[in-house]
Amino acid sequence: MTRARIDGRIDLDRATYDAVVAHARSDFPYEVCGLLAAQEGRLAKHFTIPNAARSMTYYSMDPKALLHAMNEIDDAGWDLFAIYHSHTHTEAFPSPTDVELAFYPDAVYLIVSLQDTQEAAVRAFDIVDGRISERTVYVDGEEAPAGRR
Amino acid sequence: MPIEVRVPTVLRRHTSGEKKIDGDGATLRELVDDLESRHSGLKDALVGEDGQVHRFINVYVNDEDVRFLGGIETPLEEGDSVSILPAVAGG
């Protein structure tokens, strides 16, 4: 398993975590993507965004759905808390493309891996100026499965 | 009535933190030049050396992606609303 420096944590509630994993499974073997918005650190809304690429190796958020979600987040005074997508055949670690196209340094990048079809793995990263650091994912206070180690 | 432009968080360093700014122009190209005169750095963030909107920057006029309109030459009218968003994509 590829590793990055661990720096900090991200806390998700069980319902959100399960919803993100369920979304990832819903279009297997294609990658899915979405956004999590928060208000003062508490999750405010989960947006599923269509993957305009509908690919097994690439995602590109549908521009119009992305605009509507971002406007809603802005108008509500929420923060863009996390950007997630799935890897259907590889581990939950940012690919070179993920790093190259990480244009939102204030958001946490969540990656759901379905490489192990029995148990999804979810890992979280900050990607700033091409540098990756990892956050430990906690769900209702318990560490989430991160995949094979 | 000027054209309202919504600026994403990552580009607000060019707008003194403002999330909505006003500009003028008969086309997107003119609007970008007008904005650049007051918000230095914005043009390079939006437009490449080829004069077109960067591949991974989405610009919308009234909800429609300018890729499906006229790109950088998309005509604008007073009262139009322009939004800018870096793409969210990866592998």
PDB file of C-alpha atoms in Angstrom:
ATOM      1  CA  MET A   1       0.000   0.000   0.000  1.00  0.00           C
ATOM      2  CA  THR A   2       1.288   3.402  -0.943  1.00  0.00           C
ATOM      3  CA  ARG A   3       1.670   5.738   1.984  1.00  0.00           C
ATOM      4  CA  ALA A   4       2.008   9.424   2.567  1.00  0.00           C
ATOM      5  CA  ARG A   5       2.890  11.325   5.717  1.00  0.00           C
ATOM      6  CA  ILE A   6      -0.027  11.099   8.159  1.00  0.00           C
ATOM      7  CA  ASP A   7      -1.115  14.530   9.276  1.00  0.00           C
ATOM      8  CA  GLY A   8      -4.392  14.932  11.106  1.00  0.00           C
ATOM      9  CA  ARG A   9      -7.743  13.226  10.890  1.00  0.00           C
ATOM     10  CA  ILE A  10     -11.134  13.564   9.304  1.00  0.00           C
ATOM     11  CA  ASP A  11     -14.308  12.662  11.141  1.00  0.00           C
ATOM     12  CA  LEU A  12     -17.367  11.397   9.314  1.00  0.00           C
ATOM     13  CA  ASP A  13     -20.665  10.195  10.680  1.00  0.00           C
ATOM     14  CA  ARG A  14     -21.720   6.626   9.873  1.00  0.00           C
ATOM     15  CA  ALA A  15     -24.647   7.645   7.655  1.00  0.00           C
ATOM     16  CA  THR A  16     -22.452   9.847   5.456  1.00  0.00           C
ATOM     17  CA  TYR A  17     -19.690   7.262   5.248  1.00  0.00           C
ATOM     18  CA  ASP A  18     -22.170   4.547   4.284  1.00  0.00           C
ATOM     19  CA  ALA A  19     -23.816   6.831   1.717  1.00  0.00           C
ATOM     20  CA  VAL A  20     -20.469   7.607   0.067  1.00  0.00           C
ATOM     21  CA  VAL A  21     -19.514   3.910  -0.085  1.00  0.00           C
ATOM     22  CA  ALA A  22     -22.972   2.987  -1.393  1.00  0.00           C
ATOM     23  CA  HIS A  23     -22.600   5.629  -4.092  1.00  0.00           C
ATOM     24  CA  ALA A  24     -19.214   4.185  -5.049  1.00  0.00           C
ATOM     25  CA  ARG A  25     -20.729   0.700  -5.370  1.00  0.00           C
ATOM     26  CA  SER A  26     -23.756   1.986  -7.307  1.00  0.00           C
ATOM     27  CA  ASP A  27     -21.956   2.452 -10.619  1.00  0.00           C
ATOM     28  CA  PHE A  28     -19.218  -0.180 -10.330  1.00  0.00           C
ATOM     29  CA  PRO A  29     -17.014  -0.711 -12.337  1.00  0.00           C
ATOM     30  CA  TYR A  30     -17.169   2.973 -13.229  1.00  0.00           C
ATOM     31  CA  GLU A  31     -15.752   5.693 -11.016  1.00  0.00           C
ATOM     32  CA  VAL A  32     -18.215   7.910  -9.176  1.00  0.00           C
ATOM     33  CA  CYS A  33     -17.663  11.327  -7.605  1.00  0.00           C
ATOM     34  CA  GLY A  34     -19.266  13.763  -5.221  1.00  0.00           C
ATOM     35  CA  LEU A  35     -18.874  16.563  -2.712  1.00  0.00           C
ATOM     36  CA  LEU A  36     -19.428  16.962   1.000  1.00  0.00           C
ATOM     37  CA  ALA A  37     -20.332  20.383   2.354  1.00  0.00           C
ATOM     38  CA  ALA A  38     -19.950  21.350   5.988  1.00  0.00           C
ATOM     39  CA  GLN A  39     -20.938  24.147   8.279  1.00  0.00           C
ATOM     40  CA  GLU A  40     -18.538  24.839  11.119  1.00  0.00           C
ATOM     41  CA  GLY A  41     -17.071  21.356  10.822  1.00  0.00           C
ATOM     42  CA  ARG A  42     -20.423  19.558  10.802  1.00  0.00           C
ATOM     43  CA  LEU A  43     -21.583  17.868   7.639  1.00  0.00           C
ATOM     44  CA  ALA A  44     -24.332  19.919   5.977  1.00  0.00           C
ATOM     45  CA  LYS A  45     -24.986  18.110   2.699  1.00  0.00           C
ATOM     46  CA  HIS A  46     -23.789  15.228   0.532  1.00  0.00           C
ATOM     47  CA  PHE A  47     -23.869  15.932  -3.212  1.00  0.00           C
ATOM     48  CA  THR A  48     -23.554  13.075  -5.676  1.00  0.00           C
ATOM     49  CA  ILE A  49     -22.260  14.509  -8.948  1.00  0.00           C
ATOM     50  CA  PRO A  50     -22.465  12.584 -12.234  1.00  0.00           C
ATOM     51  CA  ASN A  51     -19.120  11.455 -13.639  1.00  0.00           C
ATOM     52  CA  ALA A  52     -19.197  13.028 -17.107  1.00  0.00           C
ATOM     53  CA  ALA A  53     -16.373  10.715 -18.183  1.00  0.00           C
ATOM     54  CA  ARG A  54     -18.195   7.520 -17.043  1.00  0.00           C
ATOM     55  CA  SER A  55     -14.888   5.727 -17.034  1.00  0.00           C
ATOM     56  CA  MET A  56     -13.251   2.975 -15.015  1.00  0.00           C
ATOM     57  CA  THR A  57     -10.055   5.014 -14.689  1.00  0.00           C
ATOM     58  CA  TYR A  58     -11.078   8.683 -14.806  1.00  0.00           C
ATOM     59  CA  TYR A  59     -13.661  11.027 -13.382  1.00  0.00           C
ATOM     60  CA  SER A  60     -14.711  14.491 -14.371  1.00  0.00           C
ATOM     61  CA  MET A  61     -17.561  16.106 -12.471  1.00  0.00           C
ATOM     62  CA  ASP A  62     -20.432  17.093 -14.732  1.00  0.00           C
ATOM     63  CA  PRO A  63     -19.890  20.862 -15.126  1.00  0.00           C
ATOM     64  CA  LYS A  64     -23.499  21.914 -14.642  1.00  0.00           C
ATOM     65  CA  ALA A  65     -24.105  19.699 -11.618  1.00  0.00           C
ATOM     66  CA  LEU A  66     -20.815  20.947 -10.161  1.00  0.00           C
ATOM     67  CA  LEU A  67     -21.888  24.563 -10.658  1.00  0.00           C
ATOM     68  CA  HIS A  68     -25.252  24.028  -9.009  1.00  0.00           C
ATOM     69  CA  ALA A  69     -23.684  22.274  -6.016  1.00  0.00           C
ATOM     70  CA  MET A  70     -20.984  24.912  -5.581  1.00  0.00           C
ATOM     71  CA  ASN A  71     -23.517  27.736  -5.810  1.00  0.00           C
ATOM     72  CA  GLU A  72     -25.697  26.040  -3.215  1.00  0.00           C
ATOM     73  CA  ILE A  73     -22.692  25.637  -0.909  1.00  0.00           C
ATOM     74  CA  ASP A  74     -21.717  29.278  -1.402  1.00  0.00           C
ATOM     75  CA  ASP A  75     -25.245  30.656  -1.006  1.00  0.00           C
ATOM     76  CA  ALA A  76     -25.796  28.663   2.188  1.00  0.00           C
ATOM     77  CA  GLY A  77     -22.537  29.901   3.675  1.00  0.00           C
ATOM     78  CA  TRP A  78     -21.184  26.340   3.912  1.00  0.00           C
ATOM     79  CA  ASP A  79     -17.646  25.225   3.198  1.00  0.00           C
ATOM     80  CA  LEU A  80     -16.548  22.685   0.624  1.00  0.00           C
ATOM     81  CA  PHE A  81     -15.380  20.096   3.108  1.00  0.00           C
ATOM     82  CA  ALA A  82     -14.441  17.118   0.945  1.00  0.00           C
ATOM     83  CA  ILE A  83     -14.233  16.002  -2.681  1.00  0.00           C
ATOM     84  CA  TYR A  84     -14.566  12.260  -3.167  1.00  0.00           C
ATOM     85  CA  HIS A  85     -14.242   9.767  -5.963  1.00  0.00           C
ATOM     86  CA  SER A  86     -13.871   6.033  -6.275  1.00  0.00           C
ATOM     87  CA  HIS A  87     -11.096   3.821  -7.529  1.00  0.00           C
ATOM     88  CA  THR A  88     -12.731   0.643  -8.693  1.00  0.00           C
ATOM     89  CA  HIS A  89      -9.619  -1.440  -9.354  1.00  0.00           C
ATOM     90  CA  THR A  90      -6.772   0.251  -7.491  1.00  0.00           C
ATOM     91  CA  GLU A  91      -5.957   1.264  -3.951  1.00  0.00           C
ATOM     92  CA  ALA A  92      -7.339   4.374  -2.264  1.00  0.00           C
ATOM     93  CA  PHE A  93      -4.317   6.542  -2.966  1.00  0.00           C
ATOM     94  CA  PRO A  94      -4.184   9.619  -5.241  1.00  0.00           C
ATOM     95  CA  SER A  95      -3.077   8.795  -8.777  1.00  0.00           C
ATOM     96  CA  PRO A  96      -0.683  11.156 -10.599  1.00  0.00           C
ATOM     97  CA  THR A  97      -3.746  12.536 -12.405  1.00  0.00           C
ATOM     98  CA  ASP A  98      -5.500  13.145  -9.081  1.00  0.00           C
ATOM     99  CA  VAL A  99      -2.531  15.173  -7.888  1.00  0.00           C
ATOM    100  CA  GLU A 100      -2.145  17.088 -11.138  1.00  0.00           C
ATOM    101  CA  LEU A 101      -5.823  18.071 -11.146  1.00  0.00           C
ATOM    102  CA  ALA A 102      -6.209  18.880  -7.446  1.00  0.00           C
ATOM    103  CA  PHE A 103      -7.413  22.463  -7.816  1.00  0.00           C
ATOM    104  CA  TYR A 104      -9.108  22.729  -4.410  1.00  0.00           C
ATOM    105  CA  PRO A 105      -6.369  22.911  -1.775  1.00  0.00           C
ATOM    106  CA  ASP A 106      -8.861  23.759   1.001  1.00  0.00           C
ATOM    107  CA  ALA A 107     -10.866  20.563   0.492  1.00  0.00           C
ATOM    108  CA  VAL A 108     -10.004  17.099   1.749  1.00  0.00           C
ATOM    109  CA  TYR A 109      -9.780  14.542  -1.046  1.00  0.00           C
ATOM    110  CA  LEU A 110     -11.506  11.293  -0.100  1.00  0.00           C
ATOM    111  CA  ILE A 111     -10.872   8.187  -2.180  1.00  0.00           C
ATOM    112  CA  VAL A 112     -13.035   5.086  -1.919  1.00  0.00           C
ATOM    113  CA  SER A 113     -11.363   1.914  -3.149  1.00  0.00           C
ATOM    114  CA  LEU A 114     -13.478  -1.022  -4.237  1.00  0.00           C
ATOM    115  CA  GLN A 115     -10.397  -3.093  -5.082  1.00  0.00           C
ATOM    116  CA  ASP A 116     -11.436  -5.432  -2.283  1.00  0.00           C
ATOM    117  CA  THR A 117     -14.999  -6.168  -3.294  1.00  0.00           C
ATOM    118  CA  GLN A 118     -15.883  -7.372   0.202  1.00  0.00           C
ATOM    119  CA  GLU A 119     -14.765  -4.353   2.169  1.00  0.00           C
ATOM    120  CA  ALA A 120     -14.475  -0.840   0.752  1.00  0.00           C
ATOM    121  CA  ALA A 121     -11.496   1.218   1.867  1.00  0.00           C
ATOM    122  CA  VAL A 122     -11.742   4.964   2.375  1.00  0.00           C
ATOM    123  CA  ARG A 123      -8.693   7.182   2.779  1.00  0.00           C
ATOM    124  CA  ALA A 124      -8.386  10.966   3.001  1.00  0.00           C
ATOM    125  CA  PHE A 125      -5.720  13.295   1.671  1.00  0.00           C
ATOM    126  CA  ASP A 126      -4.720  16.897   1.537  1.00  0.00           C
ATOM    127  CA  ILE A 127      -3.206  17.669  -1.862  1.00  0.00           C
ATOM    128  CA  VAL A 128      -1.517  21.062  -1.854  1.00  0.00           C
ATOM    129  CA  ASP A 129       0.947  22.244  -4.504  1.00  0.00           C
ATOM    130  CA  GLY A 130       1.480  18.674  -5.664  1.00  0.00           C
ATOM    131  CA  ARG A 131       2.265  17.384  -2.169  1.00  0.00           C
ATOM    132  CA  ILE A 132       0.177  14.654  -0.603  1.00  0.00           C
ATOM    133  CA  SER A 133      -0.407  14.176   3.096  1.00  0.00           C
ATOM    134  CA  GLU A 134      -2.867  11.717   4.544  1.00  0.00           C
ATOM    135  CA  ARG A 135      -5.505  12.072   7.263  1.00  0.00           C
ATOM    136  CA  THR A 136      -6.749   9.156   9.285  1.00  0.00           C
ATOM    137  CA  VAL A 137     -10.454   8.582   8.623  1.00  0.00           C
ATOM    138  CA  TYR A 138     -12.697   8.119  11.655  1.00  0.00           C
ATOM    139  CA  VAL A 139     -16.328   7.067  11.431  1.00  0.00           C
ATOM    140  CA  ASP A 140     -18.324   7.817  14.565  1.00  0.00           C
ATOM    141  CA  GLY A 141     -14.991   7.914  16.379  1.00  0.00           C
ATOM    142  CA  GLU A 142     -13.639   4.589  15.072  1.00  0.00           C
ATOM    143  CA  GLU A 143     -10.875   4.262  12.526  1.00  0.00           C
ATOM    144  CA  ALA A 144     -12.241   3.292   9.105  1.00  0.00           C
ATOM    145  CA  PRO A 145     -10.838   0.437   6.977  1.00  0.00           C
ATOM    146  CA  ALA A 146      -7.948   1.781   4.874  1.00  0.00           C
ATOM    147  CA  GLY A 147      -7.391  -1.321   2.761  1.00  0.00           C
ATOM    148  CA  ARG A 148      -4.543  -3.799   2.730  1.00  0.00           C
ATOM    149  CA  ARG A 149      -1.502  -2.761   4.685  1.00  0.00           C
TER     150      ARG A 149
ATOM    151  CA  MET B   1     -26.304  46.956 -15.289  1.00  0.00           C
ATOM    152  CA  PRO B   2     -22.901  45.303 -15.193  1.00  0.00           C
ATOM    153  CA  ILE B   3     -22.091  41.619 -15.513  1.00  0.00           C
ATOM    154  CA  GLU B   4     -21.834  39.797 -12.206  1.00  0.00           C
ATOM    155  CA  VAL B   5     -18.979  37.315 -11.868  1.00  0.00           C
ATOM    156  CA  ARG B   6     -18.844  34.599  -9.190  1.00  0.00           C
ATOM    157  CA  VAL B   7     -15.284  33.850  -8.176  1.00  0.00           C
ATOM    158  CA  PRO B   8     -14.299  30.495  -6.641  1.00  0.00           C
ATOM    159  CA  THR B   9     -12.449  30.336  -3.325  1.00  0.00           C
ATOM    160  CA  VAL B  10      -9.130  29.445  -4.937  1.00  0.00           C
ATOM    161  CA  LEU B  11      -9.161  32.583  -7.074  1.00  0.00           C
ATOM    162  CA  ARG B  12     -10.287  35.029  -4.390  1.00  0.00           C
ATOM    163  CA  ARG B  13      -6.700  35.914  -3.642  1.00  0.00           C
ATOM    164  CA  HIS B  14      -6.954  37.971  -6.836  1.00  0.00           C
ATOM    165  CA  THR B  15     -10.142  39.728  -5.692  1.00  0.00           C
ATOM    166  CA  SER B  16      -9.240  40.701  -2.120  1.00  0.00           C
ATOM    167  CA  GLY B  17     -11.450  37.859  -0.935  1.00  0.00           C
ATOM    168  CA  GLU B  18     -14.567  39.028  -2.805  1.00  0.00           C
ATOM    169  CA  LYS B  19     -16.775  36.180  -3.998  1.00  0.00           C
ATOM    170  CA  LYS B  20     -18.773  38.307  -6.433  1.00  0.00           C
ATOM    171  CA  ILE B  21     -17.284  41.026  -8.597  1.00  0.00           C
ATOM    172  CA  ASP B  22     -18.684  43.156 -11.398  1.00  0.00           C
ATOM    173  CA  GLY B  23     -17.265  43.655 -14.861  1.00  0.00           C
ATOM    174  CA  ASP B  24     -18.099  44.810 -18.355  1.00  0.00           C
ATOM    175  CA  GLY B  25     -17.538  43.493 -21.843  1.00  0.00           C
ATOM    176  CA  ALA B  26     -19.357  42.539 -25.012  1.00  0.00           C
ATOM    177  CA  THR B  27     -17.622  39.158 -25.029  1.00  0.00           C
ATOM    178  CA  LEU B  28     -16.027  36.900 -22.443  1.00  0.00           C
ATOM    179  CA  ARG B  29     -12.634  38.019 -23.762  1.00  0.00           C
ATOM    180  CA  GLU B  30     -13.463  41.671 -23.103  1.00  0.00           C
ATOM    181  CA  LEU B  31     -14.851  40.845 -19.685  1.00  0.00           C
ATOM    182  CA  VAL B  32     -11.659  38.998 -18.701  1.00  0.00           C
ATOM    183  CA  ASP B  33      -9.551  41.976 -19.824  1.00  0.00           C
ATOM    184  CA  ASP B  34     -11.783  44.341 -17.855  1.00  0.00           C
ATOM    185  CA  LEU B  35     -11.537  42.189 -14.725  1.00  0.00           C
ATOM    186  CA  GLU B  36      -7.764  41.896 -15.079  1.00  0.00           C
ATOM    187  CA  SER B  37      -7.471  45.715 -14.995  1.00  0.00           C
ATOM    188  CA  ARG B  38      -8.818  45.682 -11.423  1.00  0.00           C
ATOM    189  CA  HIS B  39      -7.956  42.153 -10.268  1.00  0.00           C
ATOM    190  CA  SER B  40      -4.439  41.407 -11.390  1.00  0.00           C
ATOM    191  CA  GLY B  41      -3.659  37.745 -11.950  1.00  0.00           C
ATOM    192  CA  LEU B  42      -7.194  36.697 -12.798  1.00  0.00           C
ATOM    193  CA  LYS B  43      -6.566  36.572 -16.545  1.00  0.00           C
ATOM    194  CA  ASP B  44      -3.647  34.152 -16.292  1.00  0.00           C
ATOM    195  CA  ALA B  45      -5.741  31.956 -14.027  1.00  0.00           C
ATOM    196  CA  LEU B  46      -8.501  31.763 -16.627  1.00  0.00           C
ATOM    197  CA  VAL B  47      -6.917  32.003 -20.046  1.00  0.00           C
ATOM    198  CA  GLY B  48      -3.938  30.179 -21.545  1.00  0.00           C
ATOM    199  CA  GLU B  49      -1.234  31.417 -23.895  1.00  0.00           C
ATOM    200  CA  ASP B  50      -3.399  30.268 -26.795  1.00  0.00           C
ATOM    201  CA  GLY B  51      -6.010  32.825 -25.738  1.00  0.00           C
ATOM    202  CA  GLN B  52      -8.589  30.155 -24.883  1.00  0.00           C
ATOM    203  CA  VAL B  53     -10.100  29.311 -21.519  1.00  0.00           C
ATOM    204  CA  HIS B  54      -7.876  26.818 -19.676  1.00  0.00           C
ATOM    205  CA  ARG B  55      -8.924  23.238 -20.223  1.00  0.00           C
ATOM    206  CA  PHE B  56      -9.547  22.605 -16.539  1.00  0.00           C
ATOM    207  CA  ILE B  57     -11.325  25.869 -15.793  1.00  0.00           C
ATOM    208  CA  ASN B  58     -15.071  25.879 -16.272  1.00  0.00           C
ATOM    209  CA  VAL B  59     -16.606  29.249 -17.162  1.00  0.00           C
ATOM    210  CA  TYR B  60     -20.378  29.507 -17.304  1.00  0.00           C
ATOM    211  CA  VAL B  61     -22.626  32.215 -18.683  1.00  0.00           C
ATOM    212  CA  ASN B  62     -26.045  32.027 -17.043  1.00  0.00           C
ATOM    213  CA  ASP B  63     -25.525  28.367 -16.138  1.00  0.00           C
ATOM    214  CA  GLU B  64     -24.233  27.273 -19.543  1.00  0.00           C
ATOM    215  CA  ASP B  65     -20.639  26.110 -19.971  1.00  0.00           C
ATOM    216  CA  VAL B  66     -18.941  28.466 -22.476  1.00  0.00           C
ATOM    217  CA  ARG B  67     -17.484  25.409 -24.235  1.00  0.00           C
ATOM    218  CA  PHE B  68     -21.000  24.914 -25.587  1.00  0.00           C
ATOM    219  CA  LEU B  69     -21.428  28.593 -26.376  1.00  0.00           C
ATOM    220  CA  GLY B  70     -18.598  30.458 -28.075  1.00  0.00           C
ATOM    221  CA  GLY B  71     -15.649  29.829 -25.786  1.00  0.00           C
ATOM    222  CA  ILE B  72     -13.653  32.982 -25.100  1.00  0.00           C
ATOM    223  CA  GLU B  73     -15.676  34.802 -27.792  1.00  0.00           C
ATOM    224  CA  THR B  74     -19.006  34.047 -26.115  1.00  0.00           C
ATOM    225  CA  PRO B  75     -21.116  37.207 -26.394  1.00  0.00           C
ATOM    226  CA  LEU B  76     -22.284  38.801 -23.173  1.00  0.00           C
ATOM    227  CA  GLU B  77     -25.153  41.121 -22.395  1.00  0.00           C
ATOM    228  CA  GLU B  78     -25.783  43.435 -19.502  1.00  0.00           C
ATOM    229  CA  GLY B  79     -27.280  41.531 -16.637  1.00  0.00           C
ATOM    230  CA  ASP B  80     -25.605  38.248 -17.556  1.00  0.00           C
ATOM    231  CA  SER B  81     -24.156  36.219 -14.745  1.00  0.00           C
ATOM    232  CA  VAL B  82     -20.749  34.586 -15.185  1.00  0.00           C
ATOM    233  CA  SER B  83     -19.408  31.832 -12.917  1.00  0.00           C
ATOM    234  CA  ILE B  84     -15.891  30.442 -12.745  1.00  0.00           C
ATOM    235  CA  LEU B  85     -15.026  27.024 -11.320  1.00  0.00           C
ATOM    236  CA  PRO B  86     -11.896  24.934 -11.562  1.00  0.00           C
ATOM    237  CA  ALA B  87     -12.854  21.488 -12.853  1.00  0.00           C
ATOM    238  CA  VAL B  88     -13.050  18.622 -10.389  1.00  0.00           C
ATOM    239  CA  ALA B  89     -11.462  15.671 -12.104  1.00  0.00           C
ATOM    240  CA  GLY B  90      -8.869  12.973 -11.662  1.00  0.00           C
ATOM    241  CA  GLY B  91      -8.101   9.365 -12.246  1.00  0.00           C
TER     242      GLY B  91
END
